[in-house]
Structure formats: structure tokens, C-alpha cells
Coordinates of C-alpha atoms and ligand atoms in Angstrom, one line a residue:
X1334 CA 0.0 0.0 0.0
X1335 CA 1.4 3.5 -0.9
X1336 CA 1.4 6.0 2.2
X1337 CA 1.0 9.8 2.4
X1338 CA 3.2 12.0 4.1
X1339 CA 4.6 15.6 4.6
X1340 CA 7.5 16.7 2.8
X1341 CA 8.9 19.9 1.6
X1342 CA 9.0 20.6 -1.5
X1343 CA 9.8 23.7 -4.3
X1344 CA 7.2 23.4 -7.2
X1345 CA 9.4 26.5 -9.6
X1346 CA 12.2 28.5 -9.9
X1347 CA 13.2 30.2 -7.0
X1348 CA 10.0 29.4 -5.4
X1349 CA 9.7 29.8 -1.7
X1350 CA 9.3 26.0 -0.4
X1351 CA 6.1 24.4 0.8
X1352 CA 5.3 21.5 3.0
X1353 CA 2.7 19.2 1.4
X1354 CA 1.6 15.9 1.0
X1355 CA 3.4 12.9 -1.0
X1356 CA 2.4 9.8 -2.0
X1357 CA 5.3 7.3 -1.0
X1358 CA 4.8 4.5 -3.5
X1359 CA 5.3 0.5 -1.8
X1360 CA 9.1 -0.5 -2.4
X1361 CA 9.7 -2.6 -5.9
X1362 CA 12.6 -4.8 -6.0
X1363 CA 15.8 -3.2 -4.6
X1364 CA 14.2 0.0 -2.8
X1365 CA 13.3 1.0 0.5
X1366 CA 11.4 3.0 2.1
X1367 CA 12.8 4.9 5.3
X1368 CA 11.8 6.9 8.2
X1369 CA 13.4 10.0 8.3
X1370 CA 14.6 11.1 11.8
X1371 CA 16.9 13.5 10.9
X1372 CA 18.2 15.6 7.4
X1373 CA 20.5 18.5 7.3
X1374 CA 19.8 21.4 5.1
X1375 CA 22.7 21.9 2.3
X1376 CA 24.1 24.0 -0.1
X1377 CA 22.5 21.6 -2.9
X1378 CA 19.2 22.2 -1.8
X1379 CA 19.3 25.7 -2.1
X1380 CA 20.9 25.6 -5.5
X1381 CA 17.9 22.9 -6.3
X1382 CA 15.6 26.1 -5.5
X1383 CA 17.5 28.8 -7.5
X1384 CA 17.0 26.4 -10.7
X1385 CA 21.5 26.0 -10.7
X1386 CA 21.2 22.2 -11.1
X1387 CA 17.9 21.1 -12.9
X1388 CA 14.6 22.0 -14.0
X1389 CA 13.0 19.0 -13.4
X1390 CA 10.4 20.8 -10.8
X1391 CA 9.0 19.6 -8.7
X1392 CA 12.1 19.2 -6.3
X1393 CA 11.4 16.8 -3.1
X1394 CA 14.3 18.4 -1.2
X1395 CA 16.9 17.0 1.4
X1396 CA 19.7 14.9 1.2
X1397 CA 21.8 14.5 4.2
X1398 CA 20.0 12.0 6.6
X1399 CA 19.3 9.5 9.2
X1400 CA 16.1 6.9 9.2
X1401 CA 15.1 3.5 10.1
X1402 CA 14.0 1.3 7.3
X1403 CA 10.2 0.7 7.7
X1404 CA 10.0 -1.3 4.4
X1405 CA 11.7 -3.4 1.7
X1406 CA 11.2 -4.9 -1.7
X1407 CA 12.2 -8.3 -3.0
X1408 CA 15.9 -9.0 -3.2
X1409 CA 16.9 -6.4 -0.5
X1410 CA 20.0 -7.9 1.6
X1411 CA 21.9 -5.1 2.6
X1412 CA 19.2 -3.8 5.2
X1413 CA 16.7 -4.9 7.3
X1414 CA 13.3 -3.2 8.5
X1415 CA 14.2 -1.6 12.0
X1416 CA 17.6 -0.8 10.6
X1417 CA 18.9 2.7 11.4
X1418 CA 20.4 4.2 8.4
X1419 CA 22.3 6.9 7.2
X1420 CA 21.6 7.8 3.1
X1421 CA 23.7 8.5 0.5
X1422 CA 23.6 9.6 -3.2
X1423 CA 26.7 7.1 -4.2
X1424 CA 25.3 3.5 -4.2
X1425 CA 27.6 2.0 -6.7
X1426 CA 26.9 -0.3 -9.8
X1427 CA 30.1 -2.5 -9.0
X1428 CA 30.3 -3.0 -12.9
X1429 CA 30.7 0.2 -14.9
X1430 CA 33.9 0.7 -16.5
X1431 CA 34.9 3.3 -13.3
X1432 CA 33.6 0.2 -11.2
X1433 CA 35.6 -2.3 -13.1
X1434 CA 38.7 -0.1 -13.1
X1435 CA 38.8 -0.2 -8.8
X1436 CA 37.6 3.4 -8.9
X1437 CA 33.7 3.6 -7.7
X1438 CA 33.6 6.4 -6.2
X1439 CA 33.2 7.4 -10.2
X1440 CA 30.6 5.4 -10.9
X1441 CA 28.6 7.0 -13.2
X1442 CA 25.5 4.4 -12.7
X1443 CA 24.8 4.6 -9.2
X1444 CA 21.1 3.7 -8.3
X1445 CA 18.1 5.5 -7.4
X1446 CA 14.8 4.2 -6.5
X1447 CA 13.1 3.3 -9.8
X1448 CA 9.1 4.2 -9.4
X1449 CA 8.8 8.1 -8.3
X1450 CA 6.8 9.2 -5.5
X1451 CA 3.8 12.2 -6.2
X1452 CA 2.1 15.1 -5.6
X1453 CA -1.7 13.7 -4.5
X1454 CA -2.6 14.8 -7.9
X1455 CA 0.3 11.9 -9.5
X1456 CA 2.7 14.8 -10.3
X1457 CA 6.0 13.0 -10.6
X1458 CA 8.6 15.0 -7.7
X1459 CA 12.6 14.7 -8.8
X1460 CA 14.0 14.0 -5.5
X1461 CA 17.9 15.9 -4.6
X1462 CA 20.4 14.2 -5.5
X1463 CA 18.2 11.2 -5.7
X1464 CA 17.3 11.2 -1.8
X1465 CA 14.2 13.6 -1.4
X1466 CA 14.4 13.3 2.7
X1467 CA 12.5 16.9 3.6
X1468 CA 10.2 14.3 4.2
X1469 CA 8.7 12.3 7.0
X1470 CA 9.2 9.0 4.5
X1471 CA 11.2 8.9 1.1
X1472 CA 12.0 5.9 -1.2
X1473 CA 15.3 5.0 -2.4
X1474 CA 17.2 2.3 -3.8
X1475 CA 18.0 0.2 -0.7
X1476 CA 21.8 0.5 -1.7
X1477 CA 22.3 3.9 -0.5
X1478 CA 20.8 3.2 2.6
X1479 CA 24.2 2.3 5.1
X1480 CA 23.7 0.7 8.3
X1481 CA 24.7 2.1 11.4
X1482 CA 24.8 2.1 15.1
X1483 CA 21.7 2.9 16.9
X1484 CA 23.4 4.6 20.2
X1485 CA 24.2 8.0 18.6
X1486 CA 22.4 11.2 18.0
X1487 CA 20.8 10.9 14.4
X1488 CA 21.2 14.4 13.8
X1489 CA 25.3 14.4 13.8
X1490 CA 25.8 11.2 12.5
X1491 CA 23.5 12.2 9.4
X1492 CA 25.6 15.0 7.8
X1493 CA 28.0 12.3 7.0
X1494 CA 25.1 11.6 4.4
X1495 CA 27.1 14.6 2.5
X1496 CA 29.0 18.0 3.6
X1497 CA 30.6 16.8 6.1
X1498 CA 31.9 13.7 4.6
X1499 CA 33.1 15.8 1.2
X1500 CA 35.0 17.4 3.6
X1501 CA 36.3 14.4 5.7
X1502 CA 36.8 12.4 2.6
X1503 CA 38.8 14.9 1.0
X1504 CA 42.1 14.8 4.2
X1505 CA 41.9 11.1 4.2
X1506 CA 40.7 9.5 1.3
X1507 CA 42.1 12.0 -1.7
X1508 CA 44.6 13.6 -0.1
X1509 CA 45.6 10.7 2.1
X1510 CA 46.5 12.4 5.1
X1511 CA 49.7 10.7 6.9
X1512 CA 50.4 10.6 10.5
X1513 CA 52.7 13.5 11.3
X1514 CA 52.2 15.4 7.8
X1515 CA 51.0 19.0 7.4
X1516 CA 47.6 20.1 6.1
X1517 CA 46.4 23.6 5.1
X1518 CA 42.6 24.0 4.4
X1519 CA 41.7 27.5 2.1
X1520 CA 37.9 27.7 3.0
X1521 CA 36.4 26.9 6.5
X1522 CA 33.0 26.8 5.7
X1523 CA 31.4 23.4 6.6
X1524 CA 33.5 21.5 4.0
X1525 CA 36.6 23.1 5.0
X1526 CA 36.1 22.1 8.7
X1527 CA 35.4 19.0 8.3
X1528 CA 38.4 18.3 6.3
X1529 CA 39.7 19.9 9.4
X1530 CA 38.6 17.5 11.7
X1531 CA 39.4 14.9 8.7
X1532 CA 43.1 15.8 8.5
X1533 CA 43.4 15.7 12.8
X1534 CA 41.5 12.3 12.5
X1535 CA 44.0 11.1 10.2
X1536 CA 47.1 12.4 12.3
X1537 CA 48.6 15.4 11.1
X1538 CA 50.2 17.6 13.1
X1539 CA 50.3 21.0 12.0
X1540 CA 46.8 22.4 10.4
X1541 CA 47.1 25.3 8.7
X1542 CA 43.4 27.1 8.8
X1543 CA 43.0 29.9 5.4
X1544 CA 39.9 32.2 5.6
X1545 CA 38.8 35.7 5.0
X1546 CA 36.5 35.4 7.9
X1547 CA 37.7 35.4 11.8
X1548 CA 34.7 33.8 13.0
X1549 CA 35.2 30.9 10.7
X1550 CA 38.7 31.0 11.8
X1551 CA 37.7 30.9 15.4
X1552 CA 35.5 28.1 14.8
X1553 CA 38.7 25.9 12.4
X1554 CA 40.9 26.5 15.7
X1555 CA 38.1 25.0 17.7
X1556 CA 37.8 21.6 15.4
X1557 CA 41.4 21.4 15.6
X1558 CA 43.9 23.8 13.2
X1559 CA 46.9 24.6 14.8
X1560 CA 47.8 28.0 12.7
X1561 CA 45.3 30.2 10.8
X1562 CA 46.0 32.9 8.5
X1563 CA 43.4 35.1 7.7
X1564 CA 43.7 35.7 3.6
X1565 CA 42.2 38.9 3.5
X1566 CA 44.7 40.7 5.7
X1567 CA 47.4 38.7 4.8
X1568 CA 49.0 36.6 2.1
X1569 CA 47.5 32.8 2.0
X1570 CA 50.6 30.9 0.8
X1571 CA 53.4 32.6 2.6
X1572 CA 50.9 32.4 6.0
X1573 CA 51.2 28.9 5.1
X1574 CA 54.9 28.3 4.3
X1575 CA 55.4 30.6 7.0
X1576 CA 54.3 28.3 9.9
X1577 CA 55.8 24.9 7.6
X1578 CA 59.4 25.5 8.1
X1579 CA 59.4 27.8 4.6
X1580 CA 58.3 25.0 2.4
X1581 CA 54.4 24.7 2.1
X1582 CA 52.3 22.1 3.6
X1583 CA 52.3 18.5 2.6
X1584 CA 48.4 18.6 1.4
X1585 CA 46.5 21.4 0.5
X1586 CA 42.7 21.2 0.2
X1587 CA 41.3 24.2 -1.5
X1588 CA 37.6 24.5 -0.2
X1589 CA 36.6 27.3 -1.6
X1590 CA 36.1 27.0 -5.8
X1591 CA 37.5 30.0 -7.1
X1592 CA 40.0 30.7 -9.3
X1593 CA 42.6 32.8 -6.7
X1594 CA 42.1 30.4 -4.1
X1595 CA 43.0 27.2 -6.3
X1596 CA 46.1 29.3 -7.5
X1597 CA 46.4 30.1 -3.8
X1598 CA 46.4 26.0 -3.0
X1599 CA 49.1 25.0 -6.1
X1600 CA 51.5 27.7 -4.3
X1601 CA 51.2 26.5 -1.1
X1602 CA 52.4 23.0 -1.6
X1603 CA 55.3 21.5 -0.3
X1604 CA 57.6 19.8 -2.7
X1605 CA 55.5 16.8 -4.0
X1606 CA 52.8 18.3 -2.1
X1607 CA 49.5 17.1 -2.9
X1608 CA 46.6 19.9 -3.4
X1609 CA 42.9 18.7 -3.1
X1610 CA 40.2 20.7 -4.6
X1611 CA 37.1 20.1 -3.3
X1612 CA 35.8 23.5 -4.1
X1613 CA 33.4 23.0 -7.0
X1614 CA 34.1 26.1 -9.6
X1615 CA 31.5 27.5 -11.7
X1616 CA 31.7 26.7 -16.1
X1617 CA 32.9 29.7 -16.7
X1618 CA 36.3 29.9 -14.2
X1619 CA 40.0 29.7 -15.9
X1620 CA 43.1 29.0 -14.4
X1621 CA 46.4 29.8 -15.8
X1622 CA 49.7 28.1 -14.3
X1623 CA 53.4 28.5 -16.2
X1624 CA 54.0 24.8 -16.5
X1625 CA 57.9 25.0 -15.1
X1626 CA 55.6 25.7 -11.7
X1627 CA 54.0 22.2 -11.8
X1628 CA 56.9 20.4 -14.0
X1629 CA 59.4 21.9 -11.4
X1630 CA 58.1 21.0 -8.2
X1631 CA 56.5 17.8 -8.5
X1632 CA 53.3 16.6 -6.5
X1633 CA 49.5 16.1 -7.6
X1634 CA 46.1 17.9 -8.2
X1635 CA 43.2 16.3 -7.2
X1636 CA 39.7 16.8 -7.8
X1637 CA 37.6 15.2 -4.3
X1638 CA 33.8 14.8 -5.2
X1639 CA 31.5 13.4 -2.1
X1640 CA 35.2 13.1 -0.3
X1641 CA 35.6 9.9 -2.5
X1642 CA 34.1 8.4 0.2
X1643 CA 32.4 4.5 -0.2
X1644 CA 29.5 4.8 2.1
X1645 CA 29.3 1.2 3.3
X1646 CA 33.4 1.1 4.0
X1647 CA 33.1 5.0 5.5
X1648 CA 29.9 5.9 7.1
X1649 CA 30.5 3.1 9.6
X1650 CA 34.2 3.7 10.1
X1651 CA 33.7 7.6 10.9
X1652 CA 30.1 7.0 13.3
X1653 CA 32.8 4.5 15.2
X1654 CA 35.2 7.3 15.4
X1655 CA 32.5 9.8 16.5
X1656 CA 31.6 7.2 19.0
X1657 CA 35.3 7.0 20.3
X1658 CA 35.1 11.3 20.9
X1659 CA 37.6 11.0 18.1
X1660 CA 35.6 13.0 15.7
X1661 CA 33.5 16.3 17.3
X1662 CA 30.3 15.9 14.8
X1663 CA 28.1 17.6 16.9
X1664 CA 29.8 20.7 16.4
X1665 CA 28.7 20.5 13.2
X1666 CA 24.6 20.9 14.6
X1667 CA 24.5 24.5 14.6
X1668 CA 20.5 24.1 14.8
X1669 CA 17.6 22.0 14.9
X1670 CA 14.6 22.7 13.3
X1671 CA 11.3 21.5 11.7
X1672 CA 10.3 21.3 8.5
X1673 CA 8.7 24.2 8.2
X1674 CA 12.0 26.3 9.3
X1675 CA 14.0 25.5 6.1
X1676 CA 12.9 28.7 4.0
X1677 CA 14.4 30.5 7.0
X1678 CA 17.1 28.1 7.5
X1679 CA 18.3 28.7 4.2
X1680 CA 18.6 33.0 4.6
X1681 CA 20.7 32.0 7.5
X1682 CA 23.0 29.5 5.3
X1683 CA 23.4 32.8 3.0
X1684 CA 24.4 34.7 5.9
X1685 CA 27.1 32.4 6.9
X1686 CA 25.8 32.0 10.3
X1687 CA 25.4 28.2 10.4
X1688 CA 27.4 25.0 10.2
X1689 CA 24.9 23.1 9.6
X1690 CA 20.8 23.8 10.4
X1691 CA 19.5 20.1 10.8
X1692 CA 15.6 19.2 10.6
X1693 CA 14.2 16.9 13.2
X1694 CA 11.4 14.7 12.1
Ligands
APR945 N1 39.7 32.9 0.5 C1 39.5 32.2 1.7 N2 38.3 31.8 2.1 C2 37.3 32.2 1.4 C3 37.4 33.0 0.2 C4 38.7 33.4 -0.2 N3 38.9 34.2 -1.3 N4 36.1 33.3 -0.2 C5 35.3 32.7 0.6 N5 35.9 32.1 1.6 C6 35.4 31.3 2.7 C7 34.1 31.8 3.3 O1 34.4 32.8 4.3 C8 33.6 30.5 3.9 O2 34.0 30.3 5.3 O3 35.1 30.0 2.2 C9 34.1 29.4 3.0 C10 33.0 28.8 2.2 O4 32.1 28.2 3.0 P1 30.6 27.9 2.6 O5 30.0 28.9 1.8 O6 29.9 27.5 3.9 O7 30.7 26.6 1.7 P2 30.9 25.0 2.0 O8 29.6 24.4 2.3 O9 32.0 24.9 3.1 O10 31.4 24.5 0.6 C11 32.7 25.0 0.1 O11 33.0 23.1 -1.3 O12 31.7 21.2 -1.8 C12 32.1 22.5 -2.2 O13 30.2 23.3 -3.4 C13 31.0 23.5 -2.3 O14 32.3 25.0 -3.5 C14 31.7 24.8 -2.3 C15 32.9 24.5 -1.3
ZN946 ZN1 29.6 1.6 -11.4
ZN947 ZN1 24.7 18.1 0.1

């Protein structure tokens, strides 16, 4: 039987959102369909609003969350009803030519629920990034539902779903952060300090925080940099060669996606220094390097999309961590709200006054 619930949804353009009802269709082999607890408003869903990624209205929007499976279709072994789980937008074919090559965090055939849940009048919704989880139910392929531990607070352990684990995922899966090696982070906006907390998880000792905000400096200190250099009063890469014996750091992760600040990350590497750009640029940014710059001084650039993370080898790996007071992600929670605070919770997202606001369900 198909079930209605509320959800939040943005029917045009830069619409204001609206909670209505859905129409939650009963899983078909392979899907779910989960109880949301808990889903943290993003970046993405804003940009879903201002038309920058689709026009596929209706948008069903969230994508970072927590829920319990309440039902499965035929053939589903990775969960179980009852099973708290966090959600993610990478479940991964296993057999695409990225797949076959060992490298699935490119897949480029990673499932979504099949059928498409409605409007009460059958208008088809296009959930974000395949999730839809403003929502009190949503249905999704049952492979990007993870299983994790029950004894945690949903709400933290739910913005691994996606920020926070681009962020993570960029110091120790792309940049693969060493013990006792040096990180500098351009950008401390949520991504930026979680691949804070990412490089300190991984071991490095000196973490070089880059910002042209004190607050968000304040707050990089907090989650564990050891130096910051504000780049608006001073100059990024000699702040960071500054405090790395001269040389530049190890890894750089440039969080921010603009041109200056990716030149700013390829200067600030050390010697075979390895820069991670997580920052996502818009189509019409250039960069221009003299090659005797990158020839000359060896290293790698990186590109880090959803932290190259594998949900079912990282979700659980960093909700043990969390567990172990290893990883702070409740500093992340800057808020909790409910579903009909997201309009709201997205002016303060523009204002740069939140982490992360998280809707409770
Ligand atoms: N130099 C240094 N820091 C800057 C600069 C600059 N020129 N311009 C902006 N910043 C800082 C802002 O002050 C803010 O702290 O970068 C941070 C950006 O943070 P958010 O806007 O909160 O963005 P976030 O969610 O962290 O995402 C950062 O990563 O995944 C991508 O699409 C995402 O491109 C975005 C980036
Ligand atoms: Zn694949
Ligand atoms: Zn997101």
C-alpha cells in the first residue's frame, strides 16, 4: 500500500518551499522505504531552489540524513526493517567501467529508487540528488541506505550523508592524510572544517586554517587547526609556508572554488605536495599556471567529489570514530529545526551563520 506523508518541497524556480503531502509508493525490488529522523539542510538544496542544477520541478528536497527502514522490496539484503540508516547519493553499480577499473567512487550508474513518489494529484517529484528526505518517509534504492549504530544522536551522525563527509573524505581518502604530515585548508566553511577535523582524524600535526573570515577562523581553531592565516589581511601561501618550516604544507585542500584560491592551494604546496580541490568552480572559471611551476616541483592535483568516500566502507568507520570522541560531529549541529523552518534556514545558510541547520522529524 502506498502512504501519504509531509514533505517539503519547491514546485518553480526560486519558489519559496512548501510542505505538502506525498504519495510514497510501496518499495519494488531493490528499494526501501525509510523513516526519516533526521536531514540537514545543504548548499544543494538551495541551488535545487534557485534552478543551478535542474529543472526538473518539482524538487522533493533534502539529502543529508538519518532513518530507520520501515519497508523493503524483493531481493533487498543489505538492510533490514528496523535498521537505522544513514543515506547517501553514491550507491555504486560495481560493474561500470569506473567500477571495473577499482575506482567507484566514479561510478557513473549509481542507483536510485526506480518508481517516483507524487504530488496527490500523481505529479511525478525529482528528488535531490536522488534522496528527497524533507520528508517524513522517502524511497530510495536500498543501496544507498548504510547501516549504522543505533546509540548516537541521528542528527550528527547524518551530515555524513554529505558535507561533512566531502569534507572528511577529501584529508583522508584523496589527499591521504599521513600521520605527522601537514595540512592547510583555504575555506572553513562546513566543508573546509570537516576536512579539518578529517586531516586531525587522520594524524597530522600542523593544520594550517585559510579564511577571510575570523569567526570561521575561530570556529577551524576550535575543530582542531593549529595555525590560521586570515587571507584577507594577509597573504595565504606565505601564512602557510610561513608556519611549515618555509616549504608549504604536505596537502592542501582548497575549499573554496574560485579561481585565486586554487592558484592560492598550487603555491602553497610543499615539494611533491599534494593539493585537493574540493571546491566546486563555476563553467565559466579559468586558471592559468606556467607549466615550469607544476613540471618543477613535482606533486599532484586532485579533484575530491562526495570526499571519494564508499558509504558502506566510511559511514560506519567515521560513526565509530564519532563514538570514540575522536571525531566532534556535533559541532557541526548549529541548529535544529522542523520542517517548516527551512525557508528560514536557508537565509541564514546565505548569511554564513550556520554549520549546519539540521531538521528533526
Ligand atoms: N579565501 C579564503 N576563504 C574564502 C574566500 C577566499 N577568497 N572566499 C570565501 N571564503 C570562505 C568563506 O568565508 C567561507 O568560510 O570559504 C568558506 C565557504 O564556505 P561555505 O560557503 O559555507 O561553503 P561550504 O559548504 O563549506 O562549501 C565549500 O566546497 O563542496 C564545495 O560546493 C561546495 O564549492 C563549495 C565548497
Ligand atoms: Zn559503477
Ligand atoms: Zn549536500
Amino acid at each position: 500500500m502506498s502512504q501519504k506523508v509531509q514533505a517539503v518541497i519547491v514546485r518553480a524556480k526560486d519558489a519559496p518551499v512548501e510542505t505538502v503531502t506525498i504519495i510514497i509508493p510501496e518499495p519494488a525490488a531493490g528499494e526501501a522505504v525509510v523513516d526519516i529522523l533526521t536531514c540537514g539542510v545543504c548548499h544543494t538544496d538551495l541551488h535545487y531552489k534557485l534552478g543551478g542544477i535542474g529543472n526538473d520541478y518539482p524538487y522533493l528536497l533534502g539529502h543529508e540524513a538519518t532513518g530507520v527502514v520501515s519497508k523493503i522490496g524483493e531481493g533487498v539484503s543489505n538492510v533490514a526493517v528496523g535498521d537505522r540508516v544513514i543515506l547517501n547519493w553514491r550507491a555504486v553499480c560495481g560493474q561500470c567501467r569506473a567500477c571495473a577499473k577499482g575506482t567507484p567512487q566514479y561510478c557513473f550508474n549509481t542507483a536510485n529508487a526506480s518508481q517516483k513518489m507524487t504530488l496527490e494529484d500523481g505529479t511525478e517529484l525529482s528528488p535531490a540528488l536522488g534522496i528527497g528526505a524533507f520528508a517524513e518517509k522517502t524511497l530510495v534504492a536500498a543501496g544507498q541506505c548504510t547501516k549504522v549504530d543505533e546509540d548516537v544522536d541521528a542528527a550528527a551522525v547524518g551530515l555524513l550523508g554529505c558535507g561533512v563527509m566531502a569534507g572528511i573524505g577529501a584529508a583522508i581518502n584523496t589527499g591521504e592524510v599521513k600521520r605527522g604530515e601537514s595540512v592547510a585548508v583555504i575555506g572553513c566553511g562546513g566543508v573546509g572544517i570537516a576536512a579539518i577535523a578529517g586531516a586531525k582524524l587522520a594524524g597530522a600535526t600542523t593544520i594550517v586554517a585559510v579564511d577571510i573570515d575570523d569567526d570561521k577562523l575561530a570556529m577551524a581553531t576550535k575543530m582542531g587547526a593549529t595555525h590560521t592565516v586570515n587571507s584577507k589581511t594577509s597573504d595565504a601561501v606565505e601564512g602557510i609556508k610561513a608556519v611549515t618550516g618555509g616549504f608549504g604544507a604536505d596537502v592542501v585542500i582548497e575549499a573554496v572554488g574560485r579561481p585565486e584560491t586554487y592558484k592560492q592551494a598550487f603555491y602553497a604546496r610543499d615539494l611533491a605536495g599534494r593539493v585537493v580541490l574540493v571546491g566546486v568552480p563555476t563553467p565559466e572559471m579559468k586558471l592559468e599556471l606556467p607549466l615550469l611551476d607544476i613540471f618543477g616541483h613535482g606533486g599532484s592535483l586532485k579533484s575530491s567529489w562526495y570526499g571519494d568516500c564508499l558509504p558502506s566502507r566510511d559511514f560506519p568507520m567515521l560513526v565509530e570514530q564519532y563514538k570514540l570522541g575522536r571525531l566532534d560531529l556535533d559541532a557541526f549541529v548549529s541548529e535544529r529545526i522542523g520542517l517548516g523552518d527551512i525557508e528560514a534556514a536557508f537565509t541564514k545558510m546565505g548569511e554564513g551563520k550556520v554549520l549546519r541547520s539540521v531538521v528533526e522529524l
